[in-house]
CSV table of C-alpha atoms in Angstrom, one decimal:
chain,number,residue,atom,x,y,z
A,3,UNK,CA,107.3,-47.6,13.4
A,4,UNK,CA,108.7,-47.3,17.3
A,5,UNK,CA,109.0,-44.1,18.5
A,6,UNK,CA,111.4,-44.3,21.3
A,7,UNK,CA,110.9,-42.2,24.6
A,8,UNK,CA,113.7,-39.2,25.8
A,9,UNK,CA,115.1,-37.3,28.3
A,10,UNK,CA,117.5,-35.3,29.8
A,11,UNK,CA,120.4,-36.5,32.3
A,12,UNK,CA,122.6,-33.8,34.6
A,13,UNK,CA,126.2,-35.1,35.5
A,14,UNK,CA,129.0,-33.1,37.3
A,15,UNK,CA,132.5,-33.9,36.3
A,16,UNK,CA,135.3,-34.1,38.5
A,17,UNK,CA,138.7,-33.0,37.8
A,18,UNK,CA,142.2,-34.4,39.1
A,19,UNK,CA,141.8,-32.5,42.6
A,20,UNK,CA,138.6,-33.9,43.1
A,21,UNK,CA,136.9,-30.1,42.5
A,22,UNK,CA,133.9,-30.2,40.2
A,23,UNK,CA,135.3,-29.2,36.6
A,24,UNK,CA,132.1,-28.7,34.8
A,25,UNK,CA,128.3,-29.1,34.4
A,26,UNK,CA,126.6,-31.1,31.6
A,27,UNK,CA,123.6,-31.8,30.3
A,28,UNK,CA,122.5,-34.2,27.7
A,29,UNK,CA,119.8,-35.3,25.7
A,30,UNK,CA,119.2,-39.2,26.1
A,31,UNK,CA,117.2,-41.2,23.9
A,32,UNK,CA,115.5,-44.4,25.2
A,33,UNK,CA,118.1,-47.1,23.3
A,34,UNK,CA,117.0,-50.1,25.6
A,35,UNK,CA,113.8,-49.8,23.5
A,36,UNK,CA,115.6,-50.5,20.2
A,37,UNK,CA,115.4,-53.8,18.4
A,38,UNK,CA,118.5,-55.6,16.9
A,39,UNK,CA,117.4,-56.0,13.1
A,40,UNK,CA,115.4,-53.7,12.9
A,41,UNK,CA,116.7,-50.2,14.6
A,42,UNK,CA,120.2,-51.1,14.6
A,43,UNK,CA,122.3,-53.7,13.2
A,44,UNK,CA,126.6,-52.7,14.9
A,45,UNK,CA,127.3,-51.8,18.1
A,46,UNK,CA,131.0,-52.3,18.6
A,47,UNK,CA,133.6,-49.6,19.1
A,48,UNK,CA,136.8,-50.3,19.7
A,49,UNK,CA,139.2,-48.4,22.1
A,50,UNK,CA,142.7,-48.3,22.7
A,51,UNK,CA,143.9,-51.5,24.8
A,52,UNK,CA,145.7,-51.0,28.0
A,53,UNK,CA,148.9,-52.9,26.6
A,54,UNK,CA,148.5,-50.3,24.0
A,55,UNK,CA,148.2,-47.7,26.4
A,56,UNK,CA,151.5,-48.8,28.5
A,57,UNK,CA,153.1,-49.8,24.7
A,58,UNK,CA,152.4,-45.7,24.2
A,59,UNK,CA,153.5,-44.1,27.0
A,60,UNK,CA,156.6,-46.5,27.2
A,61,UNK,CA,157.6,-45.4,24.0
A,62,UNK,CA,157.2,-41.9,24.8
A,63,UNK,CA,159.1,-41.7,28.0
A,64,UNK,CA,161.9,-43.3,26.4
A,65,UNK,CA,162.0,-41.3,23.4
A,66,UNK,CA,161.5,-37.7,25.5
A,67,UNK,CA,158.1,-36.9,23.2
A,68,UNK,CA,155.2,-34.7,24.3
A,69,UNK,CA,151.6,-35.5,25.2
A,70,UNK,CA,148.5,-33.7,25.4
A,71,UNK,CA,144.4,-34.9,26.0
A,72,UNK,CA,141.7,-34.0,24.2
A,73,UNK,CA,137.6,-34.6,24.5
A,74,UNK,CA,135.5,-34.2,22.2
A,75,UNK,CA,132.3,-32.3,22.7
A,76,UNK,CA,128.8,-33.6,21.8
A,77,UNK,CA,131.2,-36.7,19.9
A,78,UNK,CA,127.7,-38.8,19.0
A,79,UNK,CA,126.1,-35.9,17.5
A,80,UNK,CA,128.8,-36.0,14.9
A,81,UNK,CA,127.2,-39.0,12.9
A,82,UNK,CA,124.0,-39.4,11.0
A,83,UNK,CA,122.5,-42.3,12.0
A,84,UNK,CA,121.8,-45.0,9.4
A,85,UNK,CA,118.1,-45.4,9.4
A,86,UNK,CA,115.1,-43.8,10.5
A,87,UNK,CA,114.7,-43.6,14.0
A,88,UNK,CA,112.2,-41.5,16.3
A,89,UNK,CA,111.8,-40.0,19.3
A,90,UNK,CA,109.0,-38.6,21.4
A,91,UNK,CA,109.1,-34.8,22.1
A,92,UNK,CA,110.5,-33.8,24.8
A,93,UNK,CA,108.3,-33.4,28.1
A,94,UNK,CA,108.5,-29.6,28.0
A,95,UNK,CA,108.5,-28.8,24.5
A,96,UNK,CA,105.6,-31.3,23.3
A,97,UNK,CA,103.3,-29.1,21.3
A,98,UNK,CA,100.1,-31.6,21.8
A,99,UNK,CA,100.0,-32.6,18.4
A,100,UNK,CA,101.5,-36.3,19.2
A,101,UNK,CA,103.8,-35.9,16.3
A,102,UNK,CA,107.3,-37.6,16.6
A,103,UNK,CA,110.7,-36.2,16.0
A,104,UNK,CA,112.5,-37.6,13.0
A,105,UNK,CA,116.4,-38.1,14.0
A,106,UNK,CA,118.7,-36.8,12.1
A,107,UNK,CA,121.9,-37.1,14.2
A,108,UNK,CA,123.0,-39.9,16.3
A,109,UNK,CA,122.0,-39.4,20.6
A,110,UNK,CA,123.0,-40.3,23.3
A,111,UNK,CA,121.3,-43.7,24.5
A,112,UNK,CA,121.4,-45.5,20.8
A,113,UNK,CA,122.5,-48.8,20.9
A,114,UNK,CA,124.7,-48.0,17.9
A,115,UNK,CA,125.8,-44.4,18.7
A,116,UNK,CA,129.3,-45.4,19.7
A,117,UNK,CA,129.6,-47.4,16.7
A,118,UNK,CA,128.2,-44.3,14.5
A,119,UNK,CA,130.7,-42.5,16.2
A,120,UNK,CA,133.9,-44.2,15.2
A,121,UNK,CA,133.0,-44.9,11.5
A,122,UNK,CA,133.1,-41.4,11.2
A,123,UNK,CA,135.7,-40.2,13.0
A,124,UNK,CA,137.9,-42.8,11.5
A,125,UNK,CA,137.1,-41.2,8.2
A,126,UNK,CA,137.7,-38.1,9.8
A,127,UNK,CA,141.0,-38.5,10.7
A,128,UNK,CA,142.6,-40.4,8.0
A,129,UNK,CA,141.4,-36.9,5.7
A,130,UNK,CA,144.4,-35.7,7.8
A,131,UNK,CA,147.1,-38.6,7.5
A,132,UNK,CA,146.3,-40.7,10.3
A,133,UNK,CA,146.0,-44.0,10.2
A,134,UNK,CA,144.8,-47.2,12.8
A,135,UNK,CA,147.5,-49.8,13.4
A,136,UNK,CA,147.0,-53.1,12.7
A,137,UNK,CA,147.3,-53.8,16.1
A,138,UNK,CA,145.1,-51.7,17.8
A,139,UNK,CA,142.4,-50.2,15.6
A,140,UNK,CA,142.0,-47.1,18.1
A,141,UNK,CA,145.8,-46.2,18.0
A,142,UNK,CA,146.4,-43.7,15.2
A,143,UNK,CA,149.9,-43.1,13.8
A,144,UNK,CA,150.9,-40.3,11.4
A,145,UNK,CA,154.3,-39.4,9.9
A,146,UNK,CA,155.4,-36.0,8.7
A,147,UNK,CA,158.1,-33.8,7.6
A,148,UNK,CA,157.7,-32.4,11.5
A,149,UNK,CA,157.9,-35.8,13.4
A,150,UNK,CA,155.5,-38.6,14.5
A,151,UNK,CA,152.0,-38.7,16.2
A,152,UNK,CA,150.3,-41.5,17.7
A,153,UNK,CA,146.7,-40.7,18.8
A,154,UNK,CA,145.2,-43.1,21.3
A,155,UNK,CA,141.5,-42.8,21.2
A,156,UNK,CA,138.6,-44.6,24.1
A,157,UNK,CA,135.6,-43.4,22.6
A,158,UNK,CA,135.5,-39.5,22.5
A,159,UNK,CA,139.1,-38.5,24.8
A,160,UNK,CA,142.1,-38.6,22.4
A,161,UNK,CA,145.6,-39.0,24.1
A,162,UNK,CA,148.0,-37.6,21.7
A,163,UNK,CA,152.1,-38.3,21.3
A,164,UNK,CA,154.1,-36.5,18.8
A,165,UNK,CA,157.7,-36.8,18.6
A,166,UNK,CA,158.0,-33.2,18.8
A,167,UNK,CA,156.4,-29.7,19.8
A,168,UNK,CA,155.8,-28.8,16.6
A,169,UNK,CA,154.4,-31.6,15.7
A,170,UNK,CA,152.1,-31.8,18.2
A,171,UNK,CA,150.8,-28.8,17.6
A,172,UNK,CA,150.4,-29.3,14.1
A,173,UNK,CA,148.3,-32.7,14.7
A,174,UNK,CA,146.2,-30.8,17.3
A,175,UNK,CA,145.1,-28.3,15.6
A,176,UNK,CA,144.1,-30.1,12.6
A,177,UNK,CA,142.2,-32.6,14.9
A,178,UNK,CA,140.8,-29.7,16.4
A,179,UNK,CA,139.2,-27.9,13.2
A,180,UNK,CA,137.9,-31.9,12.6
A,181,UNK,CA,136.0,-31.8,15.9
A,182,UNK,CA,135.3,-29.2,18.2
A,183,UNK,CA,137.4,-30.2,21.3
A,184,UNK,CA,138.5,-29.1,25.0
A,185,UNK,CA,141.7,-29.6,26.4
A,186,UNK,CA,141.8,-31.9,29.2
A,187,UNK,CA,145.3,-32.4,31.8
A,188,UNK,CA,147.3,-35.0,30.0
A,189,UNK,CA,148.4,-36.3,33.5
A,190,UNK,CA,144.9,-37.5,34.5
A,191,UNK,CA,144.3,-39.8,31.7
A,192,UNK,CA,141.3,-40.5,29.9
């Protein structure tokens, strides 16, 4: 059984202005150790097109809607993953034993974390009436008695549309008790 190596990556993120937004630090698992077969079998996620993209905002310039972005936080530790996989202990925490940590949750660096992903937060978000197109399987489209939303989703930022306020509020915050989010400035796009 492979027990793949880890370890921890620091990245500042920039905002619109240029100023640094915020600090982040992740846990990354040594994926480029993984076999295909045998520790993963999928690694393809899609995310929205650009002619989807230009489609969308098209649309909602000409019908006057409202837009917001979201990220979601820690989006790969949603999933489980879909077969055993381990990982060396981390550098500062290894207790001298040599045992191995059993993973429980995708991580960072897995070939098929992406992919893990999406499978569930497509089940996710059709559990609140959204629904891919059949053009575009990372454009969600929902219709209610408040108006229409399209979510466009590349990877772990959703760029949401709603034909209204209220119902752009209303498909937020049920997105939002799906996944814990933050915010980001709809003008500076995914």
């Amino acid at each position: 059984v492979p027990i793949l190596r880890c370890h921890w990556t620091y990245t500042l993120k920039f905002g619109q202005s240029g100023l640094p937004t915020r600090y982040k630090a992740r846990l990354v698992i040594g994926g480029n150790e993984q076999i295909p077969g045998r520790d993963f079998d999928d690694t393809y996620t899609p995310t929205a097109s650009m002619d989807s993209l230009r489609a969308i905002m098209h649309l909602s310039a000409a019908r006057g809607w409202v837009r917001t972005q979201d990220d979601v936080t820690g989006a790969f530790l949603h999933s489980d993953v879909d077969r055993p996989i381990y990982m060396r202990q981390l550098q500062d925490f290894d207790d001298g034993t040599g045992r191995a940590c059993l993973i429980m949750r995708s991580l960072y660096g897995l070939k098929q974390a992406s992919h893990l992903w999406n499978k569930y937060m497509d089940q996710r978000m059709k559990t609140i009436g959204f629904h891919p197109t059949l053009s575009d399987s990372a454009v969600y489209i929902r219709r209610t008695n408040l108006g229409e939303t399209i979510t466009a989703i590349h990877v772990d930022n959703f760029l949401t549309f709603a034909s209204c306020p209220a119902e752009l509020k209303s498909a937020r915050t049920q997105i939002h008790e799906l996944f814990e989010m933050k915010e980001e400035d709809p003008d500076w796009m995914l």
